[in-house]
Coordinates of C-alpha atoms and ligand atoms in Angstrom, one line a residue:
M250 CA -28.9 -7.3 -18.1
K251 CA -31.2 -4.6 -16.7
K252 CA -33.7 -2.8 -19.0
L253 CA -32.6 0.7 -19.8
V254 CA -35.0 3.6 -19.4
D255 CA -34.9 7.0 -21.1
I256 CA -34.8 9.9 -18.6
K257 CA -33.9 13.6 -18.7
I258 CA -31.8 15.3 -16.1
N259 CA -31.8 19.1 -16.3
G260 CA -33.0 18.9 -19.9
K261 CA -30.3 16.4 -21.1
S262 CA -31.3 12.8 -22.1
Y263 CA -29.7 9.8 -20.5
L264 CA -30.2 6.0 -20.8
M265 CA -30.1 4.5 -17.3
P266 CA -30.8 1.1 -15.8
E267 CA -34.4 0.7 -14.6
G268 CA -34.8 0.6 -10.9
I269 CA -32.0 2.8 -9.8
T270 CA -32.7 5.9 -7.7
I271 CA -32.6 9.5 -8.9
L272 CA -29.5 10.0 -6.7
E273 CA -27.7 7.1 -8.4
A274 CA -28.8 8.3 -11.9
C275 CA -27.5 11.8 -11.1
K276 CA -24.2 10.4 -9.8
R277 CA -23.8 8.4 -13.1
A278 CA -24.5 11.6 -15.0
G279 CA -21.8 13.5 -13.0
I280 CA -24.3 15.7 -11.1
H281 CA -23.7 16.1 -7.4
I282 CA -26.8 16.0 -5.1
P283 CA -26.1 16.9 -1.4
T284 CA -26.9 14.1 1.1
L285 CA -26.8 13.8 4.8
C286 CA -28.6 10.7 6.2
Y287 CA -27.8 8.6 3.1
L288 CA -24.9 6.2 3.5
E289 CA -23.8 4.3 0.4
G290 CA -24.1 0.6 0.8
I291 CA -25.5 0.9 4.4
T292 CA -28.7 2.9 4.3
E293 CA -30.8 4.3 1.6
G294 CA -31.6 7.5 3.6
G295 CA -35.0 9.1 3.1
H296 CA -34.9 10.9 6.4
C297 CA -33.2 14.3 6.2
G298 CA -34.6 15.6 2.9
I299 CA -31.6 17.6 1.8
C300 CA -31.4 15.7 -1.5
V301 CA -34.8 17.0 -2.8
V302 CA -35.2 17.5 -6.6
E303 CA -38.1 18.6 -8.8
V304 CA -39.7 15.9 -11.0
K305 CA -42.0 17.1 -13.8
G306 CA -45.6 16.3 -13.1
A307 CA -45.0 15.4 -9.4
R308 CA -47.0 17.4 -6.9
N309 CA -44.1 17.7 -4.4
L310 CA -40.4 17.8 -4.4
Q311 CA -38.9 14.2 -4.4
R312 CA -36.2 12.8 -2.3
A313 CA -33.5 11.7 -4.7
C314 CA -32.1 9.0 -2.4
I315 CA -35.4 6.9 -2.3
T316 CA -37.2 7.8 -5.5
K317 CA -36.7 5.3 -8.3
I318 CA -36.3 6.6 -11.9
K319 CA -39.1 5.7 -14.5
E320 CA -39.3 5.8 -18.3
G321 CA -39.7 9.3 -19.5
M322 CA -39.0 10.9 -16.1
E323 CA -37.8 14.6 -16.2
I324 CA -35.6 15.6 -13.2
Y325 CA -34.5 19.1 -12.3
T326 CA -31.7 19.3 -9.7
D327 CA -31.0 23.0 -9.6
T328 CA -34.1 25.1 -9.8
P329 CA -34.9 28.1 -7.6
L330 CA -37.5 26.0 -5.7
V331 CA -34.9 23.2 -5.1
R332 CA -32.3 25.6 -3.9
K333 CA -34.8 27.3 -1.5
A334 CA -36.1 24.0 -0.2
R335 CA -32.6 22.7 0.5
K336 CA -31.6 25.8 2.3
T337 CA -34.7 25.8 4.5
I338 CA -34.4 22.1 5.3
Y339 CA -30.7 22.5 6.2
E340 CA -31.4 25.6 8.3
L341 CA -34.0 23.7 10.3
T342 CA -31.5 20.8 10.6
L343 CA -28.8 23.1 11.9
A344 CA -31.2 24.7 14.5
N345 CA -30.4 21.6 16.7
H346 CA -26.7 22.0 16.3
K347 CA -24.5 24.0 18.7
S348 CA -21.9 25.6 16.4
T349 CA -18.6 25.9 18.3
C350 CA -16.4 25.6 15.2
P351 CA -13.0 26.9 16.5
A352 CA -13.0 24.4 19.4
C353 CA -14.9 21.6 17.8
Q354 CA -13.3 18.1 18.1
K355 CA -14.5 17.1 14.6
E356 CA -11.6 16.5 12.3
E357 CA -11.4 18.5 9.0
P358 CA -12.9 18.4 6.5
C359 CA -16.1 19.3 8.4
E360 CA -19.0 17.9 6.3
I361 CA -21.5 20.3 7.9
R362 CA -19.7 23.3 6.6
K363 CA -19.0 21.6 3.3
I364 CA -22.8 21.0 2.7
A365 CA -23.6 24.6 3.7
K366 CA -21.1 25.8 1.1
N367 CA -22.4 23.4 -1.6
I368 CA -26.0 24.6 -1.2
G369 CA -25.1 28.3 -0.8
L370 CA -26.2 28.7 2.8
S371 CA -24.4 31.6 4.4
E372 CA -26.5 32.3 7.4
V373 CA -28.7 30.3 9.8
E374 CA -31.7 32.6 10.5
V375 CA -34.0 30.2 12.3
E376 CA -34.1 30.2 16.1
L377 CA -31.5 27.9 17.6
L378 CA -33.3 25.1 19.4
F379 CA -30.5 22.9 20.7
K380 CA -30.9 21.8 24.3
E381 CA -28.0 21.5 26.7
H382 CA -27.3 17.9 27.6
E383 CA -24.8 16.3 30.0
K384 CA -21.9 15.1 27.9
D385 CA -21.3 11.3 27.9
R386 CA -17.5 10.7 28.2
S387 CA -15.8 7.3 27.9
I388 CA -13.9 5.8 25.0
I389 CA -16.4 7.4 22.6
N390 CA -17.5 10.8 23.7
R391 CA -21.1 11.9 22.9
D392 CA -22.1 15.6 22.7
Q393 CA -25.8 15.8 22.0
T394 CA -25.7 19.6 21.5
K395 CA -24.0 18.9 18.2
C396 CA -26.3 16.1 17.0
I397 CA -28.5 16.9 14.0
E398 CA -30.3 13.5 14.2
C399 CA -29.2 12.4 10.8
R400 CA -29.2 8.8 12.1
R401 CA -26.0 7.7 10.4
C402 CA -24.7 6.4 13.7
V403 CA -27.9 4.5 14.4
N404 CA -27.8 2.8 10.9
T405 CA -24.0 2.1 11.2
C406 CA -24.3 0.4 14.6
E407 CA -27.3 -1.7 13.4
K408 CA -26.4 -2.5 9.8
I409 CA -22.6 -2.9 10.1
Q410 CA -22.2 -4.2 13.6
G411 CA -25.6 -5.6 14.3
I412 CA -25.5 -4.2 17.8
N413 CA -28.1 -1.4 18.0
T414 CA -26.4 0.5 20.8
L415 CA -27.7 3.9 19.5
I416 CA -31.4 4.4 18.9
V417 CA -33.8 7.2 18.1
D418 CA -35.2 7.8 21.6
G419 CA -38.5 9.8 21.9
K420 CA -40.5 11.7 19.3
G421 CA -40.5 15.1 17.6
F422 CA -38.7 17.9 19.5
N423 CA -38.1 15.6 22.4
S424 CA -36.4 12.9 20.3
R425 CA -32.7 12.3 20.7
I426 CA -30.1 9.9 19.5
S427 CA -28.7 8.0 22.4
P428 CA -28.4 4.5 23.9
P429 CA -31.7 3.3 25.4
Y430 CA -32.7 5.3 28.5
N431 CA -29.8 7.6 27.7
L432 CA -27.4 5.2 29.5
P433 CA -23.7 6.2 29.3
L434 CA -22.1 4.2 26.4
K435 CA -19.8 2.5 28.9
N436 CA -22.8 0.9 30.5
T437 CA -24.1 -0.6 27.2
P438 CA -22.8 -3.4 24.9
C439 CA -21.1 -0.9 22.7
V440 CA -17.8 -2.4 21.6
F441 CA -16.1 1.0 21.0
C442 CA -15.4 0.2 17.4
G443 CA -15.8 3.9 16.5
Q444 CA -17.6 3.1 13.2
C445 CA -20.3 5.6 14.3
V446 CA -17.6 8.2 14.9
V447 CA -16.1 8.0 11.4
R448 CA -19.6 8.4 9.9
C449 CA -20.9 11.2 12.1
P450 CA -20.9 14.4 10.1
T451 CA -20.7 16.6 13.2
G452 CA -18.6 16.7 16.4
A453 CA -21.4 14.8 18.3
L454 CA -19.4 11.6 18.3
T455 CA -15.6 11.7 18.8
E456 CA -13.0 9.5 20.3
K457 CA -11.5 10.2 23.8
D458 CA -8.7 12.7 23.3
D459 CA -5.4 11.6 24.9
T460 CA -3.0 14.0 23.1
E461 CA -2.5 16.4 26.0
K462 CA -1.5 13.5 28.3
V463 CA 1.0 12.2 25.8
L464 CA 2.4 15.8 25.3
D465 CA 2.8 16.1 29.1
A466 CA 4.7 12.8 29.3
L467 CA 7.0 13.8 26.5
Q468 CA 7.9 17.0 28.4
D469 CA 8.5 15.2 31.7
P470 CA 12.3 14.7 32.0
N471 CA 11.7 11.8 34.4
K472 CA 9.9 9.7 31.8
Y473 CA 11.3 7.5 29.1
V474 CA 8.6 7.6 26.5
V475 CA 8.4 4.7 24.0
V476 CA 6.0 4.7 21.0
S477 CA 4.9 1.9 18.7
F478 CA 2.6 2.1 15.7
A479 CA 0.2 -0.4 14.3
P480 CA 0.3 -2.2 11.0
A481 CA -2.5 -0.2 9.3
V482 CA -1.3 3.2 10.4
R483 CA 1.4 3.4 7.8
A484 CA -1.1 2.8 5.0
S485 CA -3.4 5.7 5.9
I486 CA -1.6 8.5 7.8
G487 CA -0.3 10.1 4.6
E488 CA -3.9 10.9 3.7
L489 CA -4.0 13.4 6.5
F490 CA -1.0 15.2 5.0
G491 CA -2.4 15.3 1.5
L492 CA -0.9 12.1 0.1
P493 CA -3.1 9.8 -2.1
P494 CA -4.7 6.9 -0.3
G495 CA -2.5 3.8 -0.4
T496 CA 0.8 5.8 0.0
L497 CA 3.0 3.9 2.5
V498 CA 4.5 6.3 5.1
I499 CA 7.0 4.6 7.4
G500 CA 10.4 6.3 7.4
K501 CA 8.9 9.8 7.6
L502 CA 6.5 8.7 10.3
V503 CA 9.4 7.3 12.4
A504 CA 11.3 10.6 11.9
A505 CA 8.2 12.6 13.0
L506 CA 7.8 10.5 16.1
R507 CA 11.4 11.1 17.0
K508 CA 11.0 14.9 16.4
L509 CA 8.0 14.8 18.7
G510 CA 10.4 13.6 21.4
F511 CA 9.8 9.9 21.8
D512 CA 12.8 8.1 23.2
K513 CA 12.3 4.9 21.2
V514 CA 10.2 4.2 18.2
F515 CA 9.1 0.6 17.9
D516 CA 6.6 -1.2 15.6
V517 CA 3.4 -3.1 16.6
N518 CA 4.3 -5.3 13.6
Y519 CA 6.9 -6.9 15.9
G520 CA 4.0 -7.6 18.3
A521 CA 2.1 -9.1 15.4
D522 CA 4.9 -11.5 14.7
L523 CA 4.9 -12.4 18.4
T524 CA 1.1 -13.0 18.3
I525 CA 1.5 -15.3 15.3
V526 CA 4.0 -17.6 16.8
E527 CA 2.0 -17.9 20.0
E528 CA -1.3 -18.2 18.1
A529 CA 0.0 -20.8 15.6
N530 CA 1.4 -22.8 18.6
E531 CA -2.0 -22.6 20.3
L532 CA -3.9 -23.7 17.2
I533 CA -1.6 -26.7 16.8
E534 CA -2.1 -27.7 20.4
R535 CA -5.8 -27.4 20.1
I536 CA -5.8 -29.6 17.0
K537 CA -3.4 -32.2 18.5
F538 CA -5.0 -32.4 21.9
R539 CA -8.6 -32.1 20.6
K540 CA -9.2 -28.9 22.6
T541 CA -12.0 -26.4 21.8
L542 CA -12.3 -25.7 18.1
P543 CA -12.8 -23.7 16.0
M544 CA -10.3 -21.3 17.5
F545 CA -11.2 -17.6 17.1
T546 CA -8.5 -14.9 16.6
S547 CA -8.4 -12.4 19.5
C548 CA -6.5 -9.4 18.0
C549 CA -9.5 -7.2 17.7
P550 CA -10.8 -5.9 21.1
A551 CA -14.2 -5.0 19.7
W552 CA -14.7 -8.5 18.5
V553 CA -13.5 -10.0 21.8
K554 CA -16.0 -7.7 23.7
F555 CA -18.7 -8.7 21.3
V556 CA -18.1 -12.5 22.0
E557 CA -18.0 -11.7 25.8
E558 CA -21.3 -9.7 25.6
F559 CA -23.3 -11.7 23.1
Y560 CA -21.8 -15.2 22.8
P561 CA -20.4 -16.0 26.3
E562 CA -20.8 -19.7 25.6
M563 CA -18.2 -19.3 22.9
I564 CA -15.5 -17.6 25.1
P565 CA -13.5 -20.8 25.2
N566 CA -13.1 -20.6 21.4
L567 CA -11.3 -17.3 21.6
S568 CA -7.5 -17.7 21.3
T569 CA -6.0 -16.8 24.7
C570 CA -3.3 -14.9 22.8
K571 CA -3.2 -11.1 23.6
S572 CA -3.3 -8.7 20.6
P573 CA -0.1 -7.5 19.0
Q574 CA -0.5 -4.1 20.9
A575 CA -0.9 -5.9 24.2
M576 CA 1.9 -8.4 23.6
L577 CA 4.3 -5.7 22.6
G578 CA 3.2 -3.7 25.7
A579 CA 4.0 -6.6 28.0
V580 CA 7.4 -7.1 26.4
I581 CA 8.3 -3.4 26.5
K582 CA 7.3 -3.0 30.2
N583 CA 8.9 -6.3 31.3
F584 CA 11.9 -6.8 29.0
L585 CA 13.0 -3.3 27.9
P586 CA 14.0 -2.3 31.5
E587 CA 16.4 -5.3 31.6
L588 CA 17.6 -4.7 28.1
E589 CA 18.2 -0.9 28.4
N590 CA 18.8 -0.7 32.1
I591 CA 15.9 1.7 32.7
P592 CA 13.6 1.5 35.8
K593 CA 10.2 0.1 34.7
D594 CA 8.3 2.9 36.4
K595 CA 10.1 5.5 34.2
I596 CA 8.7 3.9 31.0
V597 CA 5.6 5.4 29.4
H598 CA 4.4 3.3 26.4
V599 CA 2.2 5.1 23.8
T600 CA 0.7 3.2 20.8
I601 CA -0.6 4.7 17.6
M602 CA -3.6 2.8 16.4
P603 CA -6.2 2.8 13.6
C604 CA -8.7 1.9 16.3
T605 CA -10.8 3.4 19.1
A606 CA -11.4 0.1 20.7
K607 CA -7.7 -0.2 21.5
K608 CA -8.3 2.7 24.0
Y609 CA -10.7 0.3 25.7
E610 CA -8.4 -2.7 25.4
I611 CA -5.7 -1.2 27.5
L612 CA -8.1 -0.9 30.4
R613 CA -8.6 -4.7 30.5
P614 CA -7.3 -6.2 33.7
D615 CA -4.7 -8.5 32.0
I616 CA -3.3 -5.6 30.0
M617 CA -3.6 -2.6 32.3
G618 CA -0.3 -0.9 32.9
D619 CA 1.5 -2.3 29.8
I620 CA 0.3 0.5 27.6
D621 CA -0.2 4.0 29.0
Y622 CA -2.0 5.8 26.2
V623 CA -3.5 5.0 22.8
L624 CA -3.6 7.6 20.1
T625 CA -5.7 7.2 16.9
V626 CA -4.2 8.0 13.5
R627 CA -6.2 11.3 13.6
E628 CA -4.9 12.2 17.0
L629 CA -1.3 11.6 16.0
A630 CA -1.7 13.7 12.8
K631 CA -3.1 16.5 15.0
M632 CA -0.1 16.3 17.3
I633 CA 2.3 16.4 14.4
K634 CA 0.5 19.5 12.9
I635 CA 0.4 21.3 16.3
A636 CA 4.1 20.7 16.8
G637 CA 4.7 22.4 13.4
I638 CA 6.4 19.3 11.9
D639 CA 6.4 19.2 8.1
L640 CA 6.0 15.4 7.8
L641 CA 6.5 15.3 4.1
S642 CA 9.9 17.1 4.1
L643 CA 11.5 14.7 6.7
E644 CA 14.2 12.3 5.8
D645 CA 13.3 8.7 6.2
E646 CA 14.4 7.0 9.5
E647 CA 14.2 3.4 10.7
E648 CA 12.5 2.0 13.8
D649 CA 14.6 1.0 16.8
I650 CA 15.8 -2.5 17.3
P651 CA 14.9 -5.1 18.6
F652 CA 11.2 -4.3 18.6
G653 CA 11.1 -2.5 15.3
E654 CA 11.9 -5.4 13.0
Y655 CA 9.0 -7.4 11.4
S656 CA 8.1 -9.9 8.7
G657 CA 5.8 -9.5 5.7
A658 CA 3.2 -11.7 7.6
A659 CA 3.0 -9.0 10.3
A660 CA 2.6 -6.2 7.7
I661 CA -0.7 -7.6 6.5
F662 CA -2.3 -7.8 10.0
G663 CA -4.1 -4.6 9.3
V664 CA -6.3 -6.0 6.5
T665 CA -9.2 -8.5 6.8
G666 CA -7.8 -12.0 6.2
G667 CA -4.2 -10.8 7.1
V668 CA -4.1 -12.4 10.5
M669 CA -5.4 -15.7 9.1
E670 CA -2.8 -15.7 6.3
A671 CA 0.0 -14.8 8.6
A672 CA -1.0 -17.6 11.0
L673 CA -1.3 -20.1 8.2
R674 CA 2.2 -19.3 7.0
T675 CA 3.6 -20.4 10.3
A676 CA 1.1 -23.1 11.3
V677 CA 1.2 -25.0 8.0
E678 CA 5.0 -25.2 8.1
W679 CA 5.0 -26.3 11.8
L680 CA 2.2 -28.9 11.2
T681 CA 3.8 -30.4 8.1
G682 CA 7.4 -29.9 9.2
E683 CA 8.2 -28.5 5.7
T684 CA 9.3 -25.2 4.3
F685 CA 7.1 -23.7 1.6
S686 CA 8.1 -21.0 -0.9
N687 CA 4.6 -20.0 -2.0
L688 CA 3.3 -18.0 1.0
D689 CA 0.2 -16.4 -0.5
F690 CA -3.1 -17.9 0.8
V691 CA -5.1 -16.0 -1.8
P692 CA -8.6 -17.5 -0.9
V693 CA -8.6 -15.7 2.5
R694 CA -7.9 -12.3 0.9
G695 CA -10.5 -9.9 -0.5
M696 CA -13.3 -7.7 0.7
K697 CA -16.2 -10.2 0.7
N698 CA -17.7 -10.1 4.1
I699 CA -17.4 -13.8 4.8
R700 CA -14.8 -16.0 3.1
I701 CA -14.4 -19.7 3.7
A702 CA -11.3 -21.6 2.5
E703 CA -9.9 -25.1 2.6
I704 CA -6.2 -25.7 3.1
D705 CA -5.1 -29.0 1.6
I706 CA -1.3 -29.4 1.8
K707 CA 0.3 -32.8 2.1
D708 CA -1.6 -34.7 4.8
L709 CA -2.9 -31.5 6.3
K710 CA -6.5 -30.5 5.8
L711 CA -7.8 -27.3 7.4
K712 CA -11.0 -25.4 6.9
V713 CA -10.9 -21.8 7.9
A714 CA -13.2 -18.7 7.7
V715 CA -12.7 -15.0 7.7
A716 CA -15.3 -12.4 8.5
H717 CA -15.2 -8.6 8.8
T718 CA -17.9 -6.5 10.5
L719 CA -19.7 -7.9 13.5
K720 CA -22.9 -8.4 11.5
A721 CA -21.0 -10.8 9.3
A722 CA -19.3 -12.4 12.4
Q723 CA -22.8 -13.0 13.9
E724 CA -23.8 -14.9 10.8
V725 CA -20.7 -17.1 11.0
L726 CA -21.2 -17.7 14.7
E727 CA -24.9 -18.7 14.2
K728 CA -23.8 -21.2 11.5
I729 CA -21.2 -22.7 13.8
K730 CA -23.7 -22.9 16.6
N731 CA -26.2 -24.6 14.4
K732 CA -23.6 -27.0 13.0
E733 CA -24.0 -25.7 9.5
L734 CA -20.3 -24.7 9.4
D735 CA -17.4 -26.9 10.4
I736 CA -14.1 -25.0 10.6
Q737 CA -11.0 -25.1 12.7
F738 CA -10.0 -21.5 12.6
L739 CA -11.9 -18.2 12.4
E740 CA -10.6 -14.7 11.9
V741 CA -12.8 -11.8 12.8
M742 CA -12.1 -8.0 12.5
A743 CA -14.9 -5.7 13.6
C744 CA -14.3 -3.0 11.1
P745 CA -15.1 -3.0 7.4
G746 CA -12.0 -4.1 5.6
G747 CA -10.3 -4.8 9.0
C748 CA -8.1 -2.2 10.8
I749 CA -7.5 -0.3 7.5
G750 CA -11.2 0.7 8.0
G751 CA -10.9 1.2 11.7
G752 CA -12.7 3.8 13.8
G753 CA -9.5 5.8 14.4
Q754 CA -8.6 6.1 10.7
P755 CA -8.7 9.2 8.5
I756 CA -12.2 10.4 7.4
P757 CA -13.6 9.5 5.0
T758 CA -12.9 5.8 4.4
T759 CA -14.6 4.7 1.2
E760 CA -14.5 1.3 -0.4
E761 CA -12.0 2.6 -3.0
I762 CA -9.8 4.0 -0.2
L763 CA -10.0 0.7 1.7
R764 CA -8.8 -1.2 -1.4
K765 CA -5.8 1.2 -1.8
R766 CA -4.8 0.9 1.8
A767 CA -5.1 -3.0 1.5
E768 CA -2.9 -3.0 -1.6
A769 CA -0.3 -0.9 0.2
L770 CA 0.0 -3.5 2.9
Y771 CA 0.2 -6.5 0.5
T772 CA 2.9 -4.6 -1.4
L773 CA 4.9 -4.1 1.8
D774 CA 4.5 -7.9 2.5
K775 CA 5.7 -8.8 -1.0
N776 CA 8.8 -6.6 -0.8
K777 CA 9.9 -8.0 2.6
E778 CA 12.8 -10.4 2.6
I779 CA 11.4 -12.3 5.6
R780 CA 7.7 -13.1 5.1
K781 CA 7.0 -15.5 8.0
S782 CA 6.7 -14.5 11.6
H783 CA 8.7 -17.4 13.0
E784 CA 11.7 -16.3 10.8
N785 CA 11.9 -12.8 12.4
P786 CA 15.4 -13.0 14.0
F787 CA 14.3 -10.7 16.8
I788 CA 11.4 -12.9 17.7
K789 CA 13.9 -15.8 18.1
F790 CA 16.1 -13.5 20.2
L791 CA 13.2 -12.7 22.5
Y792 CA 12.5 -16.4 23.2
E793 CA 16.2 -17.2 23.6
K794 CA 16.9 -14.3 26.0
F795 CA 13.6 -13.9 27.8
L796 CA 10.6 -16.1 27.1
G797 CA 12.0 -19.7 26.7
N798 CA 9.9 -21.7 24.3
Y799 CA 6.7 -20.9 22.4
G800 CA 3.8 -21.3 24.8
S801 CA 6.2 -21.5 27.8
E802 CA 5.0 -20.6 31.3
K803 CA 6.5 -17.2 31.1
A804 CA 5.0 -16.6 27.7
H805 CA 1.6 -17.6 29.1
K806 CA 1.9 -15.3 32.0
L807 CA 2.8 -12.3 29.9
L808 CA 1.3 -12.9 26.5
H809 CA -2.0 -14.7 27.1
A810 CA -5.3 -13.3 28.5
K811 CA -8.5 -14.4 30.2
Y812 CA -11.9 -13.4 29.1
S813 CA -15.1 -13.0 31.1
H814 CA -18.8 -12.8 30.4
K815 CA -20.2 -9.3 30.7
P816 CA -23.7 -8.5 31.7
N817 CA -25.9 -8.9 28.7
W818 CA -28.5 -6.6 27.2
D819 CA -31.5 -8.2 29.0
D820 CA -29.7 -8.3 32.4
I821 CA -29.0 -4.6 32.0
F822 CA -32.7 -3.7 31.7
N823 CA -33.7 -5.9 34.6
K824 CA -31.5 -3.9 36.9
S825 CA -31.6 -0.4 38.3
Y826 CA -29.1 2.2 37.1
E827 CA -27.2 1.9 40.4
E828 CA -27.0 -1.8 40.1
I829 CA -25.7 -1.6 36.5
C830 CA -23.0 0.9 37.6
K831 CA -21.9 -1.4 40.4
E832 CA -21.9 -4.4 37.9
V833 CA -19.8 -2.5 35.3
L834 CA -17.3 -1.4 38.0
K835 CA -16.7 -5.1 38.9
Y836 CA -15.2 -5.7 35.4
Ligands
LIG116 S1 -18.7 2.5 18.8 FE1 -19.4 0.8 17.4 S2 -20.7 -0.5 18.8 FE2 -20.5 1.5 19.8 S3 -22.2 2.7 19.2 FE3 -20.6 3.2 17.7 S4 -20.9 1.7 16.0 FE4 -22.1 1.0 17.8
LIG117 S1 -24.6 11.5 16.6 FE1 -23.8 12.2 14.6 S2 -24.3 10.5 13.2 FE2 -25.5 10.3 15.0 S3 -27.4 11.2 14.5 FE3 -26.2 12.7 15.6 S4 -25.1 13.9 14.0 FE4 -25.9 12.0 13.1
LIG118 S1 -10.9 -4.3 13.3 FE1 -9.0 -3.3 13.9 S2 -9.5 -1.2 14.0 FE2 -11.5 -2.2 14.0 S3 -12.0 -2.5 16.2 FE3 -10.9 -4.3 15.5 S4 -8.8 -3.9 16.0 FE4 -9.8 -2.0 16.1

């Protein structure tokens, strides 16, 4: 139990645990202090200065985010001096920011305008100092004229993903936030997870916008436009229409997609069931024939790129199974034409994802052509709003058959530990030859960054691990390399909480919001009549009519992928820019 200290905030006495910051103490006292560079649980801040407060006896104003409380401290958060200082600091910060509010790509609510309102700033009177920069366009777009150098992206990339793609380059007025040597992001080891995008308070970092291209396809009478949406989308899209976090939106989402003009509405959850039967089959083969273990899940393209870039020696550990999006894409482009008698070249397949890395995944050689466009949850919400569709007033509708039916196992794919649990439900039954009624593998659930569990059922003993965030994944990989961890199966999702915390999700995503989105998916699973992927009747139908057996030659051709080593960080800096570009183009 921590010692309590007696402090005063704005003249009122409080007992607070020793060692916490003024910011934390004010939060506990219900007093809001504006922050910009501070990111709860990621970085303590100390850079921007917007959180300054007066402390009795201190010569200068103190930064609330990094100053610890002490016995007898008297803190004032709303004096004329504090108000003036915050306005000046914020004005200087905004001098670097090119305000183009009406056309800004930043989703509402805009934090920059919110802070201005909170501190009472109505006009920026300092001379605007932003410099025009060339825009960096790829999966993640960078617009440096909007950057206020708060460093949230730098800290996110380093502390959550352990990658350090973005750095503070240069000093003073000449400093900028960019990849080293201002390289385009596509020429760096960035895994396109979009975690920096969801934390950037300005429109300096945004995802590639594909909405116009999808709208064009929807208006083309010669196209048959098919859409499918990912497991985690249904647990979050409601937030962008004013519903509380954790509200499941499925029927209304399907109805909105039909209103937008999509010819078929399918579900990536079907692809998740397909991934599980192929992945469980692969795991069993690897165990039986003593092939490379531990096997790593391969559903998360950011994680796959991370292994290719940083741990190429472990590429054989990656499951060769494509992700649910990619498997469904292959089935839709290769089986739907036969099933519906539509020419393949008429089909346009659009997916709705919680993820920015999925926009990168569809450019991989094994997948290219199977999915035409990926929209994030934010992009879809924007399209629904532009079309004037009142999502909440729509009557529920159901996804189309056969690729709209799914099991409870597929429903939990969007949350960390979900892919592992779904795979275990199938693998354990296939390995033991028995049917089990208790399907909940609780030890693999939760939000702890690394979870290790032992499965001990009948004669079967399996040791598995789950990690979310690439920083945590790195820790697990190092342990495996150093023979400190002996497991057979590893699940990694790059984003905090898994896809429910993906880079394409509504902003903000707090820990509380993550917990609610996760609960929604576990509830969906619990309420499903079929809770194992191999029991989905339409998966059985696909194998009977089209694929043959699990792991068949046809299944391998369509549903499995190859991975390759990408140039690593050191290689990049030993080469000229032209050489790097040539190298990148090779992949
Ligand atoms: S997208 Fe992910 S890997 Fe790339 S810079 Fe942002 S946080 Fe880092
Ligand atoms: S790109 Fe965004 S998050 Fe990064 S420093 Fe600039 S404003 Fe901050
Ligand atoms: S965890 Fe999910 S949302 Fe995040 S990068 Fe991976 S697939 Fe995308």
